């Protein structure tokens, strides 16, 4: 039921946003020959998520990008890693029933 626009909006923020910020950081870190990039992903990028194909795809793409950048940038003394937490209790989670 997701529209193309809804799918693209999440991918643009989660994947394209990380692409752009990682590119900016990498250029800066290459000049100084050192740096650390930590991307915040999601466990759903590894295992998928019911009714959130766009979100899971964006986070899976972010994980793949992180792995590729780690290989590309390591020779410049730049570490690239991602963390992939599960559910985190935030205000946004207040909208979900406790059993969720």
XYZ file of N, CA and C in Angstrom:
300
model
N 0.818 -1.208 0.000
C 0.000 0.000 0.000
C 0.861 1.271 0.000
N 2.150 1.117 0.201
C 3.048 2.264 0.258
C 3.166 2.908 -1.130
N 3.084 4.222 -1.167
C 3.267 4.913 -2.443
C 4.760 5.003 -2.757
N 5.055 5.263 -4.008
C 6.449 5.427 -4.415
C 7.087 6.598 -3.661
N 6.315 7.650 -3.451
C 6.827 8.819 -2.736
C 7.169 8.475 -1.281
N 6.317 7.687 -0.628
C 6.591 7.273 0.754
C 7.856 6.419 0.821
N 7.993 5.514 -0.109
C 9.183 4.675 -0.145
C 10.435 5.488 -0.395
N 10.367 6.391 -1.346
C 11.525 7.213 -1.710
C 11.924 8.169 -0.582
N 10.945 8.686 0.145
C 11.257 9.634 1.222
C 12.149 8.987 2.281
N 11.830 7.772 2.675
C 12.625 7.075 3.695
C 14.006 6.726 3.143
N 14.053 6.258 1.914
C 15.344 5.916 1.307
C 16.206 7.167 1.142
N 15.598 8.282 0.769
C 16.364 9.523 0.616
C 16.978 9.983 1.930
N 16.232 9.901 3.008
C 16.764 10.318 4.305
C 17.800 9.315 4.808
N 17.425 8.051 4.852
C 18.273 7.048 5.503
C 19.477 6.613 4.679
N 19.353 6.523 3.384
C 20.472 6.052 2.581
C 21.201 7.219 1.914
N 20.476 8.048 1.222
C 21.107 9.182 0.540
C 21.720 10.148 1.556
N 21.054 10.344 2.668
C 21.589 11.225 3.711
C 22.920 10.724 4.238
N 23.006 9.413 4.496
C 24.271 8.835 4.963
C 25.324 8.870 3.868
N 24.921 8.644 2.624
C 25.865 8.723 1.512
C 26.514 10.103 1.475
N 25.697 11.140 1.531
C 26.217 12.509 1.453
C 27.086 12.876 2.653
N 26.657 12.507 3.845
C 27.453 12.853 5.030
C 28.751 12.050 5.083
N 28.710 10.785 4.670
C 29.931 9.965 4.641
C 30.911 10.502 3.607
N 30.402 10.941 2.471
C 31.266 11.498 1.430
C 31.968 12.756 1.944
N 31.225 13.627 2.577
C 31.808 14.861 3.124
C 32.870 14.544 4.167
N 32.552 13.637 5.078
C 33.515 13.259 6.122
C 34.747 12.603 5.512
N 34.547 11.721 4.550
C 35.669 11.008 3.934
C 36.634 11.971 3.251
N 36.117 12.959 2.560
C 36.987 13.935 1.899
C 37.814 14.703 2.917
N 37.194 15.096 3.998
C 37.897 15.816 5.068
C 38.940 14.915 5.732
N 38.536 13.693 6.063
C 39.440 12.766 6.750
C 40.608 12.339 5.856
N 40.375 12.205 4.555
C 41.473 11.844 3.647
C 42.548 12.922 3.664
N 42.131 14.179 3.702
C 43.094 15.280 3.749
C 43.947 15.223 5.003
N 43.350 14.871 6.122
C 44.106 14.823 7.382
C 44.704 13.443 7.657
N 44.417 12.488 6.743
C 44.973 11.131 6.821
C 44.581 10.383 8.098
N 43.380 10.656 8.583
C 42.873 9.985 9.779
C 41.409 10.343 9.967
N 40.627 9.396 10.463
C 39.250 9.696 10.803
C 38.469 8.455 11.194
N 37.343 8.693 11.809
C 36.435 7.624 12.211
C 35.019 8.050 11.850
N 34.324 7.159 11.164
C 32.926 7.383 10.794
C 32.115 6.271 11.446
N 31.072 6.652 12.169
C 30.175 5.670 12.771
C 28.760 5.959 12.262
N 28.223 5.032 11.509
C 26.863 5.153 10.990
C 25.895 4.429 11.925
N 24.745 5.035 12.143
C 23.710 4.437 12.985
C 22.701 3.774 12.063
N 22.657 2.458 12.090
C 21.756 1.707 11.234
C 20.642 1.104 12.084
N 20.231 -0.105 11.770
C 19.152 -0.771 12.488
C 19.269 -2.271 12.273
N 18.877 -3.028 13.259
C 18.828 -4.483 13.130
C 17.922 -4.883 11.967
N 16.954 -4.028 11.652
C 16.038 -4.325 10.555
C 16.710 -4.265 9.190
N 17.870 -3.622 9.110
C 18.646 -3.641 7.882
C 19.301 -4.993 7.650
N 19.371 -5.805 8.693
C 19.954 -7.143 8.597
C 18.855 -8.191 8.433
N 17.782 -8.060 9.206
C 16.763 -9.124 9.219
C 15.465 -8.763 8.519
N 15.310 -7.501 8.092
C 14.062 -7.080 7.459
C 13.013 -6.719 8.503
N 11.924 -6.101 8.046
C 10.864 -5.679 8.964
C 9.534 -5.702 8.220
N 8.569 -6.405 8.794
C 7.223 -6.479 8.217
C 6.652 -5.073 8.045
N 6.092 -4.807 6.879
C 5.426 -3.548 6.537
C 6.371 -2.347 6.519
N 7.674 -2.602 6.465
C 8.639 -1.497 6.390
C 9.759 -1.841 5.417
N 9.383 -2.286 4.248
C 10.379 -2.683 3.249
C 11.302 -1.522 2.893
N 10.752 -0.324 2.808
C 11.586 0.832 2.466
C 12.609 1.116 3.562
N 12.189 1.048 4.804
C 13.095 1.299 5.936
C 14.176 0.223 6.002
N 13.775 -1.044 5.910
C 14.743 -2.139 5.978
C 15.729 -2.061 4.815
N 15.240 -1.735 3.630
C 16.125 -1.611 2.468
C 17.109 -0.462 2.643
N 16.630 0.658 3.179
C 17.528 1.803 3.369
C 18.611 1.485 4.391
N 18.241 0.806 5.469
C 19.224 0.459 6.499
C 20.152 -0.658 6.031
N 19.639 -1.605 5.236
C 20.493 -2.629 4.648
C 21.493 -2.023 3.679
N 21.039 -1.057 2.903
C 21.930 -0.346 1.993
C 22.990 0.438 2.746
N 22.597 1.009 3.854
C 23.546 1.746 4.685
C 24.627 0.816 5.243
N 24.229 -0.376 5.646
C 25.199 -1.358 6.151
C 26.158 -1.769 5.038
N 25.642 -2.029 3.842
C 26.493 -2.398 2.707
C 27.435 -1.255 2.349
N 26.926 -0.034 2.368
C 27.764 1.126 2.080
C 28.872 1.252 3.118
N 28.541 1.035 4.374
C 29.529 1.114 5.452
C 30.645 0.107 5.225
N 30.281 -1.126 4.876
C 31.281 -2.165 4.616
C 32.180 -1.776 3.447
N 31.586 -1.250 2.388
C 32.367 -0.846 1.220
C 33.303 0.312 1.542
N 32.788 1.298 2.260
C 33.626 2.439 2.623
C 34.762 2.035 3.546
N 34.510 1.093 4.440
C 35.570 0.616 5.329
C 36.718 0.033 4.504
N 36.383 -0.706 3.450
C 37.410 -1.289 2.590
C 38.113 -0.221 1.760
N 37.360 0.744 1.268
C 37.938 1.792 0.421
C 38.794 2.773 1.212
N 38.376 3.116 2.413
C 39.021 4.196 3.162
C 40.058 3.726 4.169
N 40.125 2.429 4.426
C 41.083 1.913 5.390
C 42.516 2.299 5.068
N 42.858 2.326 3.785
C 44.237 2.659 3.391
C 44.588 4.118 3.701
N 43.582 4.927 4.018
C 43.812 6.325 4.405
C 43.729 6.515 5.919
N 43.771 5.391 6.645
C 43.692 5.409 8.108
C 42.340 5.947 8.590
N 41.298 5.600 7.851
C 39.931 6.001 8.203
C 39.140 4.737 8.531
N 38.591 4.687 9.727
C 37.741 3.573 10.151
C 36.292 3.929 9.865
N 35.551 2.988 9.306
C 34.127 3.184 9.049
C 33.384 1.989 9.638
N 32.461 2.270 10.546
C 31.685 1.229 11.218
C 30.226 1.638 11.286
N 29.385 0.655 11.568
C 27.961 0.914 11.790
C 27.530 0.170 13.044
N 26.608 0.755 13.753
C 25.937 0.062 14.850
C 24.501 -0.158 14.393
N 23.926 -1.286 14.791
C 22.590 -1.652 14.331
C 21.732 -2.075 15.519
N 21.252 -1.101 16.298
C 20.438 -1.448 17.465
C 19.041 -1.918 17.066
N 18.389 -2.546 18.020
C 16.980 -2.897 17.869
C 16.138 -1.729 18.360
N 14.964 -2.040 18.887
C 14.056 -1.002 19.376
C 14.689 -0.223 20.527
N 14.515 1.077 20.480
C 15.025 1.960 21.522
C 13.842 2.748 22.075
N 13.728 2.781 23.386
C 12.613 3.478 24.017
C 12.788 4.992 23.851
N 11.980 5.570 22.993
C 11.993 7.011 22.738
C 10.555 7.516 22.786
N 10.372 8.819 22.647
C 9.014 9.387 22.616
C 8.200 8.788 21.479
N 8.843 8.525 20.349
C 8.139 7.942 19.213
C 7.521 6.592 19.582
N 8.172 5.852 20.457
C 7.675 4.541 20.870
C 6.449 4.640 21.762
N 6.192 5.806 22.347
C 5.007 5.981 23.190
C 3.714 5.723 22.418
N 3.750 5.819 21.103
C 2.572 5.617 20.268
C 2.226 4.144 20.102
N 3.165 3.260 20.434
C 2.957 1.834 20.250
C 2.422 1.210 21.525
N 1.596 0.152 21.417
C 1.117 -0.531 22.615
C 2.285 -1.198 23.349
N 2.213 -1.317 24.670
C 3.313 -1.885 25.459
C 3.756 -3.271 25.006
N 2.828 -4.110 24.537
C 3.200 -5.460 24.119
C 4.037 -5.466 22.830
N 4.023 -4.365 22.103
C 4.812 -4.270 20.878
C 6.285 -4.304 21.216
